Structure formats: structure tokens, C-alpha cells
Short mmCIF file of C-alpha atoms and ligand atoms in Angstrom, two decimals:
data_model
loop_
_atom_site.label_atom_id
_atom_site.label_comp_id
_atom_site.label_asym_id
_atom_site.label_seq_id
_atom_site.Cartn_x
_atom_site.Cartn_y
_atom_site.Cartn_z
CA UNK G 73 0.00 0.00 0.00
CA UNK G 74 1.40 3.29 -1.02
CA UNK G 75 5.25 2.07 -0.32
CA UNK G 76 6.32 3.21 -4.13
CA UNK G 77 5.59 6.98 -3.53
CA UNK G 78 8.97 9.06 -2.62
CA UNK G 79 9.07 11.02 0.31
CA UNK G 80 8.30 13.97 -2.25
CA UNK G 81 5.54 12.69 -4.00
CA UNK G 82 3.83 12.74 -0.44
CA UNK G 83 4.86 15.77 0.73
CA UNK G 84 3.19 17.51 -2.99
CA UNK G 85 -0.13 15.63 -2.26
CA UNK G 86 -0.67 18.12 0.71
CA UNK G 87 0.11 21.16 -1.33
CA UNK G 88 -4.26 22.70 -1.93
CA UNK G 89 -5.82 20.55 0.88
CA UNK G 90 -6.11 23.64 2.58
CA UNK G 91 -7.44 25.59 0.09
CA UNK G 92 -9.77 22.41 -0.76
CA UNK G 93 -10.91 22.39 2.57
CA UNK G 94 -11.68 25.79 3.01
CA UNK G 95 -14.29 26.19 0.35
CA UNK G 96 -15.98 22.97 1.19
CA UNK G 97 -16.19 24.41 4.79
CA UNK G 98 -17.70 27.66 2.76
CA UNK G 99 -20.53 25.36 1.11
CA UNK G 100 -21.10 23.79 4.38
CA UNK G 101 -21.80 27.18 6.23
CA UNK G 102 -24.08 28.46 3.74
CA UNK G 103 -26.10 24.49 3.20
CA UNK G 104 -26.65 24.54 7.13
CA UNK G 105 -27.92 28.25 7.02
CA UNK G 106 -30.08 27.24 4.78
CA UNK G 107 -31.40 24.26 5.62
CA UNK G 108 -31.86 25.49 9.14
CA UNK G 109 -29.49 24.02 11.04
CA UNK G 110 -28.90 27.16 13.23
CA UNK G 111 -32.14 28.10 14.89
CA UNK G 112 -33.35 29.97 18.42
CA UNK G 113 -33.40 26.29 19.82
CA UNK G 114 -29.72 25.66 18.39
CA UNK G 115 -27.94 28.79 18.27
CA UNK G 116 -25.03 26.72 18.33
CA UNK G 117 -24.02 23.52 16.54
CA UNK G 118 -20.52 21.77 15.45
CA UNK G 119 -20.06 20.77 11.99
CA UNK G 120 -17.04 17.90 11.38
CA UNK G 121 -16.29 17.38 7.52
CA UNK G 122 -16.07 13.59 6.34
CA UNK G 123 -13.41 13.94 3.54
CA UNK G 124 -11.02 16.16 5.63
CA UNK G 125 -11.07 13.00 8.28
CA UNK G 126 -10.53 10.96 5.80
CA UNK G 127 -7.58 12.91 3.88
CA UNK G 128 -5.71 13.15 7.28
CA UNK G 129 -6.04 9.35 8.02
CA UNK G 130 -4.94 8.51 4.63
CA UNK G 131 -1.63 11.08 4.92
CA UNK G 132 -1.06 9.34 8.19
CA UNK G 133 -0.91 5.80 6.95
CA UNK G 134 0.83 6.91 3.65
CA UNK G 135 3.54 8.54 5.74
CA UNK G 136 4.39 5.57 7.78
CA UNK G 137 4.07 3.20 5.17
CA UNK G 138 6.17 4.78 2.92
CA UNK G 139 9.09 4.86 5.14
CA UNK G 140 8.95 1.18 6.58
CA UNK G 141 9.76 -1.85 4.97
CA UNK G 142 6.97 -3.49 3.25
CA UNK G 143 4.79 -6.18 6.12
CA UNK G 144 6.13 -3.94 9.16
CA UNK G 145 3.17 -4.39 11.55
CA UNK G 146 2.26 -0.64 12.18
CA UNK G 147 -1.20 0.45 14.61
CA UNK G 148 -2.39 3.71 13.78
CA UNK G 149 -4.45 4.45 17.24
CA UNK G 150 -6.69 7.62 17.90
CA UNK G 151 -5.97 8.98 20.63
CA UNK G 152 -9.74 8.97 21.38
CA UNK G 153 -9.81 12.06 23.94
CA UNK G 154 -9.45 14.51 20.88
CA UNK G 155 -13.00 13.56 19.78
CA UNK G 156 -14.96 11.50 21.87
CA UNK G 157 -17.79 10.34 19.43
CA UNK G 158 -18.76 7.55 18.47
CA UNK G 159 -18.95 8.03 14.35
CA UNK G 160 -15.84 9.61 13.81
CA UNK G 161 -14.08 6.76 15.90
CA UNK G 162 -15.62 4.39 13.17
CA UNK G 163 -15.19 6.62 10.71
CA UNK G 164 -11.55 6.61 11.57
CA UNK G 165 -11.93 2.63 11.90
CA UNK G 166 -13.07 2.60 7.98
CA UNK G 167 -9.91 4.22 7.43
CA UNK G 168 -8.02 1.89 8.98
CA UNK G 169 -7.28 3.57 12.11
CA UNK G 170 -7.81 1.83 15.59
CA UNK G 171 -7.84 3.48 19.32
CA UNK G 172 -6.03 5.05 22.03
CA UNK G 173 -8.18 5.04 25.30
CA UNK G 174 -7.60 6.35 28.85
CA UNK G 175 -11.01 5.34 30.28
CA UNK G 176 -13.90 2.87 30.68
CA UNK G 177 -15.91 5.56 28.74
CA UNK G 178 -13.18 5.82 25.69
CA UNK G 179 -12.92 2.19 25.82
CA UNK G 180 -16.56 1.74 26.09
CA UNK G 181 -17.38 3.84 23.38
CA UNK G 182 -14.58 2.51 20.82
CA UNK G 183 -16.12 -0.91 21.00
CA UNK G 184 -19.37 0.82 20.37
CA UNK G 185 -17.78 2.23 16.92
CA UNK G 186 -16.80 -1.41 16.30
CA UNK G 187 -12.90 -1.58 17.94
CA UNK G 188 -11.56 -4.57 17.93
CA UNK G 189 -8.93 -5.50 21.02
CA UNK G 190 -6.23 -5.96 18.10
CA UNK G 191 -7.07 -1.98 17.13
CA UNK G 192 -6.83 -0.75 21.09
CA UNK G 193 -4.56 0.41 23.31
CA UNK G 194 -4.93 1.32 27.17
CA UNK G 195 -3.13 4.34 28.31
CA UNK G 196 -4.41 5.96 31.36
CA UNK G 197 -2.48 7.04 34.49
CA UNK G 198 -4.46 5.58 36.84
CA UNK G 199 -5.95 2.50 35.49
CA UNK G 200 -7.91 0.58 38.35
CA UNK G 201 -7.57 -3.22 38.88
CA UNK G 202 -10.92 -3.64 37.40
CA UNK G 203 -10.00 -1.85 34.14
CA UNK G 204 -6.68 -3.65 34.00
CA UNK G 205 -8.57 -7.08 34.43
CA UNK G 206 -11.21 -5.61 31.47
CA UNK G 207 -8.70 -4.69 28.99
CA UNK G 208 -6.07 -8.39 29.60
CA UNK G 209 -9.35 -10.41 29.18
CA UNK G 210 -10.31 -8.68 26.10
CA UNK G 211 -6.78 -8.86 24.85
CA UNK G 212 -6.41 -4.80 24.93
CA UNK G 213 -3.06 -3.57 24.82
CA UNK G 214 -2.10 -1.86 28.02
CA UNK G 215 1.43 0.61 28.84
CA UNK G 216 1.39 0.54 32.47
CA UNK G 217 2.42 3.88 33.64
CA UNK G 218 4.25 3.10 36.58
CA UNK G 219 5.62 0.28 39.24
CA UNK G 220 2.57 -0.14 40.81
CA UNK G 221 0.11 -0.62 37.75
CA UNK G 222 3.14 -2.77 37.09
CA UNK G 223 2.87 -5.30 40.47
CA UNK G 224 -1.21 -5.30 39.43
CA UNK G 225 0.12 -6.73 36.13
CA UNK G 226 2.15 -9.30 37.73
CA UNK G 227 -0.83 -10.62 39.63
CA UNK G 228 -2.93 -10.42 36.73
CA UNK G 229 -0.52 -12.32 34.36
CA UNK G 230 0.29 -14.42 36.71
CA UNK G 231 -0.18 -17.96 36.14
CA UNK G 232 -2.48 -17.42 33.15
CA UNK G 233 -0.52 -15.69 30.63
CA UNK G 234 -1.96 -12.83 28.59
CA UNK G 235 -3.36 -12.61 25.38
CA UNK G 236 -2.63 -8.38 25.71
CA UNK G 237 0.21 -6.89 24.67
CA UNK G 238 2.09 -5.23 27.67
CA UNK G 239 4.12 -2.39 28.13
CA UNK G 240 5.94 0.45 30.08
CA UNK G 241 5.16 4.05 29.25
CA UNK G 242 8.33 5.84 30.15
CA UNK G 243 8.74 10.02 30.39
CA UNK G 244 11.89 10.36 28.38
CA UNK G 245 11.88 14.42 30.67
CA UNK G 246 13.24 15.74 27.13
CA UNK G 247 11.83 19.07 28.01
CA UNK G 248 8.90 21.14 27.65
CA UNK G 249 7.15 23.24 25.03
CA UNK G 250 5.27 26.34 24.54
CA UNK G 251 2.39 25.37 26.53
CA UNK G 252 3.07 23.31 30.04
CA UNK G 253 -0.24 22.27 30.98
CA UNK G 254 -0.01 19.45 27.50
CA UNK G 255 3.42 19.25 27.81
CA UNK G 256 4.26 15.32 28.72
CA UNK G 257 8.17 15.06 28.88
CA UNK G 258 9.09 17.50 31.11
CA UNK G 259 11.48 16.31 33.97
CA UNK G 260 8.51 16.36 36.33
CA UNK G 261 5.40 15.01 33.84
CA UNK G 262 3.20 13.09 35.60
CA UNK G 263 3.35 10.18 33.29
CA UNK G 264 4.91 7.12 32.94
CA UNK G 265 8.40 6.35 34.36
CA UNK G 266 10.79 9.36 34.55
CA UNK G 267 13.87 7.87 32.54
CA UNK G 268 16.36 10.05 33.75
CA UNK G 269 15.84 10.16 37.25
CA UNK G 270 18.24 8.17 39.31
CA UNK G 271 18.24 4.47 38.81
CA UNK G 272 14.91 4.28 36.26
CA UNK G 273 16.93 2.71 33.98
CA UNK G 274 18.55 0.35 35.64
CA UNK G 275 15.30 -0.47 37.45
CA UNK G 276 13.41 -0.83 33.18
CA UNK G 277 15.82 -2.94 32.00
CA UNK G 278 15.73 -5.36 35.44
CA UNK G 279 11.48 -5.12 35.03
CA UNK G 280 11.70 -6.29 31.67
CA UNK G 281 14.09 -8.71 31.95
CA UNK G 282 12.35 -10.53 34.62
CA UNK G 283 9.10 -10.25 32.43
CA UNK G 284 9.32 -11.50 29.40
CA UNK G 285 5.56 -10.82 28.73
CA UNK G 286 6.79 -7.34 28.11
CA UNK G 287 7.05 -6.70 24.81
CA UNK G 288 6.37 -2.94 24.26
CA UNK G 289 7.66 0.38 25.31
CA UNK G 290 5.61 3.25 25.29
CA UNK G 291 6.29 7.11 25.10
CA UNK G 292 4.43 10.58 24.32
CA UNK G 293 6.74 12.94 24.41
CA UNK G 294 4.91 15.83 21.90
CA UNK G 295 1.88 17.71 21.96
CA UNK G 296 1.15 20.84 20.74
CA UNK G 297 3.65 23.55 21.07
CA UNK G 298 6.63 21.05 20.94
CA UNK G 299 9.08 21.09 17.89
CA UNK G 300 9.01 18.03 15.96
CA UNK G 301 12.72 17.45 16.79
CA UNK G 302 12.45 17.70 20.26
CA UNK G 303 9.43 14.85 19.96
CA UNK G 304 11.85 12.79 17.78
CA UNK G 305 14.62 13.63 20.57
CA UNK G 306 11.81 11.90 23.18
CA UNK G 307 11.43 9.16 20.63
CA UNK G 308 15.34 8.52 20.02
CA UNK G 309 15.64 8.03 23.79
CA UNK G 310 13.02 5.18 23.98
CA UNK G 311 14.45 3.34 21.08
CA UNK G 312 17.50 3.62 22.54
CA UNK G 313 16.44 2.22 25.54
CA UNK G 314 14.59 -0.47 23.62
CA UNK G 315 18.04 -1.31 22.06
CA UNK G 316 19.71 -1.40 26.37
CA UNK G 317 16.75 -4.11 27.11
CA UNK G 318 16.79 -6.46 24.28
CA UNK G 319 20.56 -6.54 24.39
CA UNK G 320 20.43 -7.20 28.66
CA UNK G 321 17.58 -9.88 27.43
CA UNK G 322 19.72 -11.32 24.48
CA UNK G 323 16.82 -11.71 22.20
CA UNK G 324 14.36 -9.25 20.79
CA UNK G 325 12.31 -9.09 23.38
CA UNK G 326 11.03 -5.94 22.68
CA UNK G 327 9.05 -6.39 19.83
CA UNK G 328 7.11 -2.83 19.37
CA UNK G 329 7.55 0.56 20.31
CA UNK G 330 4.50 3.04 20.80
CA UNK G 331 6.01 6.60 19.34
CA UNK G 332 2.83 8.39 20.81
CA UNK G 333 0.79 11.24 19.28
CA UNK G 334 1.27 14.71 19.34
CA UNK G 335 1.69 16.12 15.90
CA UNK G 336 1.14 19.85 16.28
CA UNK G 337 -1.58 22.01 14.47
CA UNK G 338 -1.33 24.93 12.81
CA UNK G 339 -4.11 26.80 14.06
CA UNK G 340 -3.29 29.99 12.02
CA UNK G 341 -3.95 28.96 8.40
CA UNK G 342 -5.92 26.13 6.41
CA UNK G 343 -2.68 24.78 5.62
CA UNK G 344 -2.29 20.83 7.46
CA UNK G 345 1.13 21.75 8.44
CA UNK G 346 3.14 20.25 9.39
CA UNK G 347 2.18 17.25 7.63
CA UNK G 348 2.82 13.48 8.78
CA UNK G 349 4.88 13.18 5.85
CA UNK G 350 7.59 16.09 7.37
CA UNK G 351 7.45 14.44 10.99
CA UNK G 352 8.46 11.01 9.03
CA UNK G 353 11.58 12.62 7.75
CA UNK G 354 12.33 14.21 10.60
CA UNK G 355 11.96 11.11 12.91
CA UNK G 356 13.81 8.89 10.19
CA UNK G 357 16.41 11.19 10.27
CA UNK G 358 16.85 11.33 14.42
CA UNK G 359 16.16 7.63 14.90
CA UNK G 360 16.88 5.70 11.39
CA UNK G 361 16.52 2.20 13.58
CA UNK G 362 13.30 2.97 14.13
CA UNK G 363 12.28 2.76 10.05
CA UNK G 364 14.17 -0.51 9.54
CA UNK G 365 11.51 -2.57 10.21
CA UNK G 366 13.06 -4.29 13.48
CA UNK G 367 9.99 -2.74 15.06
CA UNK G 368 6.63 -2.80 14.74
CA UNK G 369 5.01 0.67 15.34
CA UNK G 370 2.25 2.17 17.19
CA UNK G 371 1.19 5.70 16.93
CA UNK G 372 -1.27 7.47 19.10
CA UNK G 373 -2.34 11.01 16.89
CA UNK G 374 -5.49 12.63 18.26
CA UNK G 375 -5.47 16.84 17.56
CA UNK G 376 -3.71 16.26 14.37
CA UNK G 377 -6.26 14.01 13.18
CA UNK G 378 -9.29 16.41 13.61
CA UNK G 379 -8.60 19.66 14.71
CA UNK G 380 -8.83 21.30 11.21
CA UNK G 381 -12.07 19.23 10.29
CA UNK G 382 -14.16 20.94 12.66
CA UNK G 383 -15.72 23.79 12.76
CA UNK G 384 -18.12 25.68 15.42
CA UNK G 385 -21.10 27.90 13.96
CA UNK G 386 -22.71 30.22 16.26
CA UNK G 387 -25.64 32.44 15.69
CA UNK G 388 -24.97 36.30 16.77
CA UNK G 389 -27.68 36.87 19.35
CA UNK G 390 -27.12 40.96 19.76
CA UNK G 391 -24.23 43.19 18.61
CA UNK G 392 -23.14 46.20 21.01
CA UNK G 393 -20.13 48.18 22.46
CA UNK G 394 -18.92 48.94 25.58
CA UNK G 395 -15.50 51.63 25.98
CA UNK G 396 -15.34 52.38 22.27
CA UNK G 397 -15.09 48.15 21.24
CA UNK G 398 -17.62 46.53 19.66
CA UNK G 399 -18.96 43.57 20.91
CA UNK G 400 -20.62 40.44 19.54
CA UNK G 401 -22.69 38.54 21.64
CA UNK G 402 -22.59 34.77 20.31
CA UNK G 403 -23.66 31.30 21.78
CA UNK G 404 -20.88 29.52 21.52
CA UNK G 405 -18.52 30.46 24.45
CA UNK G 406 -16.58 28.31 27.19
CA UNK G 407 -18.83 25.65 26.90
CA UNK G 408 -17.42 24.49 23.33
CA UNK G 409 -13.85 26.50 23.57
CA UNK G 410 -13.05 25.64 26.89
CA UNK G 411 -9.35 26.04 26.25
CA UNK G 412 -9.42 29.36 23.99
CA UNK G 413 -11.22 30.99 26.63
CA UNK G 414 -9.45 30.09 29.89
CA UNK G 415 -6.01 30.44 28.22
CA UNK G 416 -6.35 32.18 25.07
CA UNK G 417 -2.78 33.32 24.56
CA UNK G 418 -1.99 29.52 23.96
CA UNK G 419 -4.92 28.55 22.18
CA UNK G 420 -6.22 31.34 19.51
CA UNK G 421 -8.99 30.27 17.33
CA UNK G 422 -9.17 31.77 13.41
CA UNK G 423 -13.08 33.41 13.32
CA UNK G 424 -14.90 33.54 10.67
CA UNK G 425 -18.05 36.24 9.79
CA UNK G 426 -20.87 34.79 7.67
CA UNK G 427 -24.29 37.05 7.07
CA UNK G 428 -27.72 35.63 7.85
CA UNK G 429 -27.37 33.67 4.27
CA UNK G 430 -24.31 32.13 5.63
CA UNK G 431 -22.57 33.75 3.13
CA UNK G 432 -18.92 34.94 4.00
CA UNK G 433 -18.90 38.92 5.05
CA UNK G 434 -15.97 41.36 3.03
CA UNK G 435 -16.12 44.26 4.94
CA UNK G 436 -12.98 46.18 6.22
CA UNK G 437 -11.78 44.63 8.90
CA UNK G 438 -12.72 46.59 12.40
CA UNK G 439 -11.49 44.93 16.09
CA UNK G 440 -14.47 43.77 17.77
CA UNK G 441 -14.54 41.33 20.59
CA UNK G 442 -16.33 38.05 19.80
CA UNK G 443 -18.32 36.35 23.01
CA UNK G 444 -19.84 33.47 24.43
CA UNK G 445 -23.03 33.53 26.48
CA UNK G 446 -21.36 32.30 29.59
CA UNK G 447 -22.15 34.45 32.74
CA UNK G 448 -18.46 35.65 32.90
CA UNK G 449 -16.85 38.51 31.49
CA UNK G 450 -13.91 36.69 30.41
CA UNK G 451 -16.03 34.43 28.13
CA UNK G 452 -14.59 35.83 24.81
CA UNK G 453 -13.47 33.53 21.49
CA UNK G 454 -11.83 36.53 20.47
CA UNK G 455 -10.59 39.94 21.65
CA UNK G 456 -9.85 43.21 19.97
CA UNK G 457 -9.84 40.83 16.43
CA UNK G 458 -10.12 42.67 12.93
CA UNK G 459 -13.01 41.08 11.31
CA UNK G 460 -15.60 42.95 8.83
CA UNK G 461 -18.04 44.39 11.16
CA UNK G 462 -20.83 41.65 12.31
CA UNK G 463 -24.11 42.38 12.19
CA UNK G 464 -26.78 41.35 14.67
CA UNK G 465 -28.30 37.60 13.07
CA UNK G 466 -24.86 36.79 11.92
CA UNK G 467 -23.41 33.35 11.85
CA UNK G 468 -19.51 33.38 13.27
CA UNK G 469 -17.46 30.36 12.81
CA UNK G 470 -14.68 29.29 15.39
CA UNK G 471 -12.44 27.22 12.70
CA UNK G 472 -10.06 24.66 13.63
CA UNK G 473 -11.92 23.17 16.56
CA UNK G 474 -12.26 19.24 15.39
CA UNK G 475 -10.32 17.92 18.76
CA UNK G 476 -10.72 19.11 22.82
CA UNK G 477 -13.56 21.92 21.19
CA UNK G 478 -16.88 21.05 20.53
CA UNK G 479 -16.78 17.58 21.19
CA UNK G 480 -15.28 18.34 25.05
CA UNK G 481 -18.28 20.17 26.68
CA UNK G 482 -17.73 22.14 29.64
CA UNK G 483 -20.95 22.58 31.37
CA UNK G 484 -21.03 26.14 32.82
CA UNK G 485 -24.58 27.95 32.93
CA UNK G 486 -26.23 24.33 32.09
CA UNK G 487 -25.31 25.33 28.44
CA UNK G 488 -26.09 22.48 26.21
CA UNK G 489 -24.33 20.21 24.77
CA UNK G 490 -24.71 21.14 21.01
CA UNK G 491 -25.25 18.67 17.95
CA UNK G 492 -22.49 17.71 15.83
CA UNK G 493 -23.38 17.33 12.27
CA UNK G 494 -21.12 15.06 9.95
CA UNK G 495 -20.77 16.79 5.99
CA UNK G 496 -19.83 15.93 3.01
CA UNK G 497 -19.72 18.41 -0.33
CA UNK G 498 -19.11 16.82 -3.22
CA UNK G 499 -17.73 19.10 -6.28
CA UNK G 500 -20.20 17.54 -8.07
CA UNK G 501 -23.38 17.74 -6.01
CA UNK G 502 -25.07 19.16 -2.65
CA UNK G 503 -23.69 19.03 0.77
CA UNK G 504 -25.32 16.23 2.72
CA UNK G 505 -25.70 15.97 6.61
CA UNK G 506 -25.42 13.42 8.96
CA UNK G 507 -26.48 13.52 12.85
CA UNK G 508 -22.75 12.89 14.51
CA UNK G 509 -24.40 13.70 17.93
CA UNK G 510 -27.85 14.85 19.00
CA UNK G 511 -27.94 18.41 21.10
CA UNK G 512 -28.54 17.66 24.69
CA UNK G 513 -32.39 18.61 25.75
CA UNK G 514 -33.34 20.79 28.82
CA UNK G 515 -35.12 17.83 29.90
CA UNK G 516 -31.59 15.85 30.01
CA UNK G 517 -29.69 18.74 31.72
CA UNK G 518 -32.23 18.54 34.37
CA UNK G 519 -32.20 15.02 34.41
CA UNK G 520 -28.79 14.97 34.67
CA UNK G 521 -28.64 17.55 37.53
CA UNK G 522 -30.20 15.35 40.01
CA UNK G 523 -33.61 15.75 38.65
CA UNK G 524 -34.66 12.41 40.54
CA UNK G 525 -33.66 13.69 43.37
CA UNK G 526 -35.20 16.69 43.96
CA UNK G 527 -36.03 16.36 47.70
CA UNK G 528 -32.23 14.75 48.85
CA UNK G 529 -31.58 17.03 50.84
CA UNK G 530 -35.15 18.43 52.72
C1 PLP B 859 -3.51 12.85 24.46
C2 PLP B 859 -2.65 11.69 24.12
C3 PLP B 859 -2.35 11.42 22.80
C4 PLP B 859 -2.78 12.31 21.66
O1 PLP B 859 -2.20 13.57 21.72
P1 PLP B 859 -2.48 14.64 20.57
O2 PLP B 859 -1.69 15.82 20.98
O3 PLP B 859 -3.95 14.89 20.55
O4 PLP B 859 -2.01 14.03 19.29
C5 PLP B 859 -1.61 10.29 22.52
N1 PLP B 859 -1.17 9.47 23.51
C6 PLP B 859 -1.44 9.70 24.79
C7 PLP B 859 -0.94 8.75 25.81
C8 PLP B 859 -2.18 10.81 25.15
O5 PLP B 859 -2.45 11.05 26.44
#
């Protein structure tokens, strides 16, 4: 599959997805506007386009597959946090693509998209016994974080074997990025096994040795913010540690090495940079061993998978200004762009004006704060941003928010949960919807609030 295109040849196929992807996003605006997607009951909704999904999937496998020898076993998992639904998860599964999970909910709802325990692996930091004992009798890949998931292993495996593959997740503590709070590898990450503190080595290549059920080592050492080079540095040091164990084991015990996700975004243009294709290169080039087909590979990409496939559209309930700045008062807020509005210096969104046609406005570009109808002043998507002036009725879009946006709801104000709609615009005919997700009801918000037990506490 694919392992005849040059590094080149992959690199041109991602020159106009941007461009491609922006003006289906354009049809899909103005097709919901019309067909009344947006209304007083949903002011709000997320739209996620199909062939976008697809496109990235298909750059991720041709990436890999181009640069390992032909028949290297290679998993391709979502990391399932960055969008928690159900139909993109077997969307993603159509595309070959299987599951990273860090909870009974990510694991429960990746069988529900049709997972199979060959296409999942179990990541969290603090697994219980029960969840270990789920995921070894279904044959679910596990890392165990640390020396005490690891003595539940032992009792687990013990006696019976395991049909799971097993592994240590290790913090290689190459350093951190831009932004701490998704930074993994700094010296003091809370993950996995801090490889350069005193002794962790010598204590990994002992725990292996003495278990020769392990047969994976895990690390994920990027996220956004981090260079691609210092990821690949993160990656060099668990291959190199892979190398330490298998030659203390004399044999190659070792068998496959989970690289992580953590592909960055570019959150500032429609361009899909970087691509998979440039964090190939630049991982072949820091670890060649790793390409040579001694390894099987697992990945674990979540943001980069979705993030530019999504898109937030929010009616404009009332336009104002206060101090001389205009104001637009939108619905979608905290509640769908958690992130952007707690830490927005880290996590800018592009926003995009459409009119009450959903057709894209031209104006001159004037600064004009863009809110959310969250009872807080700092519930902004924007601030002081030059945008042509929006008018009252307006339709804003908050681009770039496939992963951790819409599909993460934060539930200040009892906001709702908004529906997700699925799209695809063919050149060639009209943009079709699907139902991704259902908006949540006022009836479920209250149900969910305790609404059976109204008198607890009287
Ligand atoms: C979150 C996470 C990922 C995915 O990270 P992205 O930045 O979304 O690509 C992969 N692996 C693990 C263990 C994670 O926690």
C-alpha cells in the first residue's frame, strides 16, 4: 500500500488541501444556514467534515508506510480524547485507524464504533484493577504507567498468561514546550516512568528482563507547542532504551515501540502543516533504527487528526459596544472552547463572519470582541480581532476546533451540549448531513442535575 511513492511525491499531495478544505467548509456554512441548522433552539451547533477525516487518516498511513519496509506491523491508534464520538471513531476505523483510550468511557465507546482488542490500546495514568482485568481479558493492549500498575500486572498475568500486549510508558523528561499544561516530557510530567531520574533505567531494563511478557515500550513525548525534533529527541531516547533491554535480554524481546501522538496544528492557516509526511523525515532522520523494520510501530495522533475538520457555527444573538469596542454577543462560548477561553494566549482560534445567508462577510476589517453567552466577562473567542463588522443575526465560525472543542463540553450555565453534524460536499453535487451527535435537551440537563432527586436534601 502506497510504499512506491517518494518522500516527495507525499509531501506535494498536501500542497491545496487547505485551500480544498476551506471552500468545502464555505458550502457547508451556507447548506446549514439554509437548511436550518442554526435556529433559536440551536444557536449553536458543530459541523465535522467527512473527507477532511478521511484525507488526514490517509496522509497518516501513507507517511508511515512509505518509510517502513513493506509487512512492518504498524497500529495507527486515535488517541480517542481529541474527539470523543462515536462516528468519527468508526469513521476513523473505515480508514483503517484503531484506538487510544484512557477510560472505561473511551474504551466503552470505541467498542461501540466497532474496535476490535487488536485496534486498542490502554493508556491511562491511573488504570484501576478492574479496568486492567477488562482490557487483559479482552486482549487490549495496556502501557502501564508506573511500578505499581506494574505489580497489578504481575498478579494479573500471573499464572495465566496474557493474550494483551504489555508495556511500560516511560517520560523520556526531554523538556517542555510552549504550553506546560499538554506538555508530557518535562522532567517532572506526571506520566509514565521518569527515565532520567536516578536508577529508572537500571530499574526498566531489570522489570523487563524478569518479564518477558513485556514486549512494548511506550512514550508521548509531543503535543502541541513542541518542535518536531524535540518529539523525535523523546522518541530517540526510547528506542534507545529499547536497544539497552533487548541486548540485557539477548533476544528481541522488545518487539514494538509506541512513538505516541502529538503532531502539532497549525491553528493559524488552512494549511495541514506540518504534515505526517515532514514528521516522518524528521523522525527517520533522528532515529533511522526505528524505520528498519526491526519494530513494529504504534502511533497514538489525536489533535492532528481532527482539529482542522471541525468547525463551530454560532448564531450572533445581539451586537453592542462597551469603551469604544464593539462587541458580539454569540452562543458559543466556554462551553465548546473551553481552552481558547481560559487560556487564550496559547490557544487562539481563526473566526470567521458569515451574514444571515451564511454567506462569507468582506467588509474592512474593524477589532471587535467576539463572546460566548457564559455568565463571565472573560467568556470571549476573540478579543480586539479585525473582522468585517458583524451584524446582529450573523453566523460566526470558530475554525479549527475538530479535537478538545466542541466535542469536550464544559458545562457552565447548564449550556447544552450542542449537535455535531457530519458533511460531506461533493464538487459535483449538494452538501449532505449526517447527525454525529444529538444536542442535549433541557429535559436531560435537568435530568442529569439530580432531577430524581429533587427532595435529597429536605
Ligand atoms: C492525548 C494523548 C495522545 C494524543 O495527543 P495529541 O496531541 O492529541 O495528538 C496520545 N497518547 C497519549 C498517551 C495521550 O495522552
Amino acid at each position: 500500500m502506497h510504499t512506491g511513492e517518494t518522500e516527495t511525491d507525499i509531501q506535494d499531495t498536501t500542497g491545496g488541501r487547505g485551500e480544498a478544505a476551506a471552500a468545502r467548509r464555505e458550502r457547508a456554512v451556507r447548506a446549514a444556514v439554509a437548511e436550518g441548522l442554526i435556529t433559536d433552539e440551536q444557536p449553536v451547533v458543530g459541523l465535522l467534515d467527512v473527507v477532511g477525516i478521511r484525507e488526514s487518516a490517509a496522509a497518516l498511513r501513507t507517511a508511515f508506510a512509505a518509510a517502513l519496509p513493506p509487512g512492518t506491523p504498524v497500529l495507527h491508534a486515535f488517541a480517542v480524547k481529541a474527539s470523543p464520538l462515536v462516528a468519527v471513531v468508526r469513521l476513523l476505523r473505515e480508514e483503517g485507524v484503531g484506538a487510544e483510550v484512557a477510560s472505561p468511557g473511551e474504551l466503552a465507546l470505541a467498542r461501540a464504533a466497532g474496535m476490535t482488542a487488536d485496534a486498542i490500546v490502554l493508556d491511562s495514568p491511573a488504570k484501576t484493577t478492574a479496568e486492567l482485568r477488562e482490557a487483559l481479558d479482552l486482549g487490549i493492549a495496556v502501557n502501564a504507567d508506573n511500578a505499581q500498575e506494574l505489580a497489578r500486572l504481575d498478579a494479573l498475568v500471573d499464572g495465566r498468561g496474557t493474550a494483551s500486549p504489555l508495556g511500560i510508558r516511560v517520560n523520556p523528561q526531554t523538556g517542555t514546550g510552549s504550553i506546560g499544561a499538554t506538555s508530557t516530557a518535562t522532567s517532572t510530567s506526571k506520566f509514565g516512568v521518569a527515565l532520567r531520574d536516578e536508577g529508572a533505567r537500571e530499574w526498566l531494563i531489570d522489570a523487563y528482563t524478569r518479564r518477558p511478557w513485556l514486549t512494548r515500550l511506550h512514550a508521548h513525548s509531543g503535543s502541541q507547542g513542541v518542535p518536531l525534533a524535540l518529539s523525535a529527541e523523546g522518541i530517540r531516547a526510547l528506542y534507545e532504551l529499547a536497544e539497552e533491554i533487548n541486548a540485557a535480554a539477548g533476544r528481541r524481546q522488545i518487539d514494538t515501540l509506541d512513538i505516541g501522538g502529538g503532531l502539532p496544528v497549525n491553528f493559524a492557516s488552512d494549511e495541514p502543516t506540518p504534515g505526517y509526511a515532514e514528521y516522518v523525515r524528521v523522525l527517520k532522520e533522528a532515529v533511522p533504527g526505528l524505520f528498519d523494520g526491526r519494530y513494529g510501530l504504534v502511533t497514538e495522533f489525536g489533535r492532528s487528526l481532527l482539529a482542522k475538520h471541525g468547525t463551530v457555527l454560532a448564531k450572533v444573538e445581539y451586537t453592542k459596544s462597551a469603551g469604544a469596542r464593539p462587541i458580539a454577543v454569540t452562543h458559543a462560548g466556554v462551553q465548546v472552547a473551553t481552552r481558547t477561553v481560559y487560556v487564550p494566549q496559547a490557544w487562539p482560534l481563526r473566526i470567521a463572519v458569515f451574514d444571515e445567508k451564511g454567506e462569507p462577510r468582506t467588509g474592512e476589517p474593524i477589532a471587535q470582541d467576539v463572546a460566548g453567552p457564559a455568565c463571565f466577562s472573560g467568556d470571549l473567542l476573540a478579543t480586539d480581532r479585525p473582522l468585517p463588522r458583524i451584524e446582529q443575526g450573523d453566523v460566526v465560525a470558530a475554525l479549527d476546533t475538530g479535537a478538545y472543542y466542541f466535542a469536550h463540553h464544559y458545562a457552565y450555565n447548564s449550556l447544552p451540549r450542542p449537535g455535531v453534524h457530519g458533511f460531506t460536499a461533493p464538487d459535483d453535487g449538494p452538501v449532505s448531513f449526517a447527525t454525529v451527535r444529538t444536542p442535549q435537551t433541557v429535559e436531560e440537563i435537568v435530568a442529569e442535575s439530580g432531577g430524581a432527586h429533587r427532595d435529597a436534601l429536605i
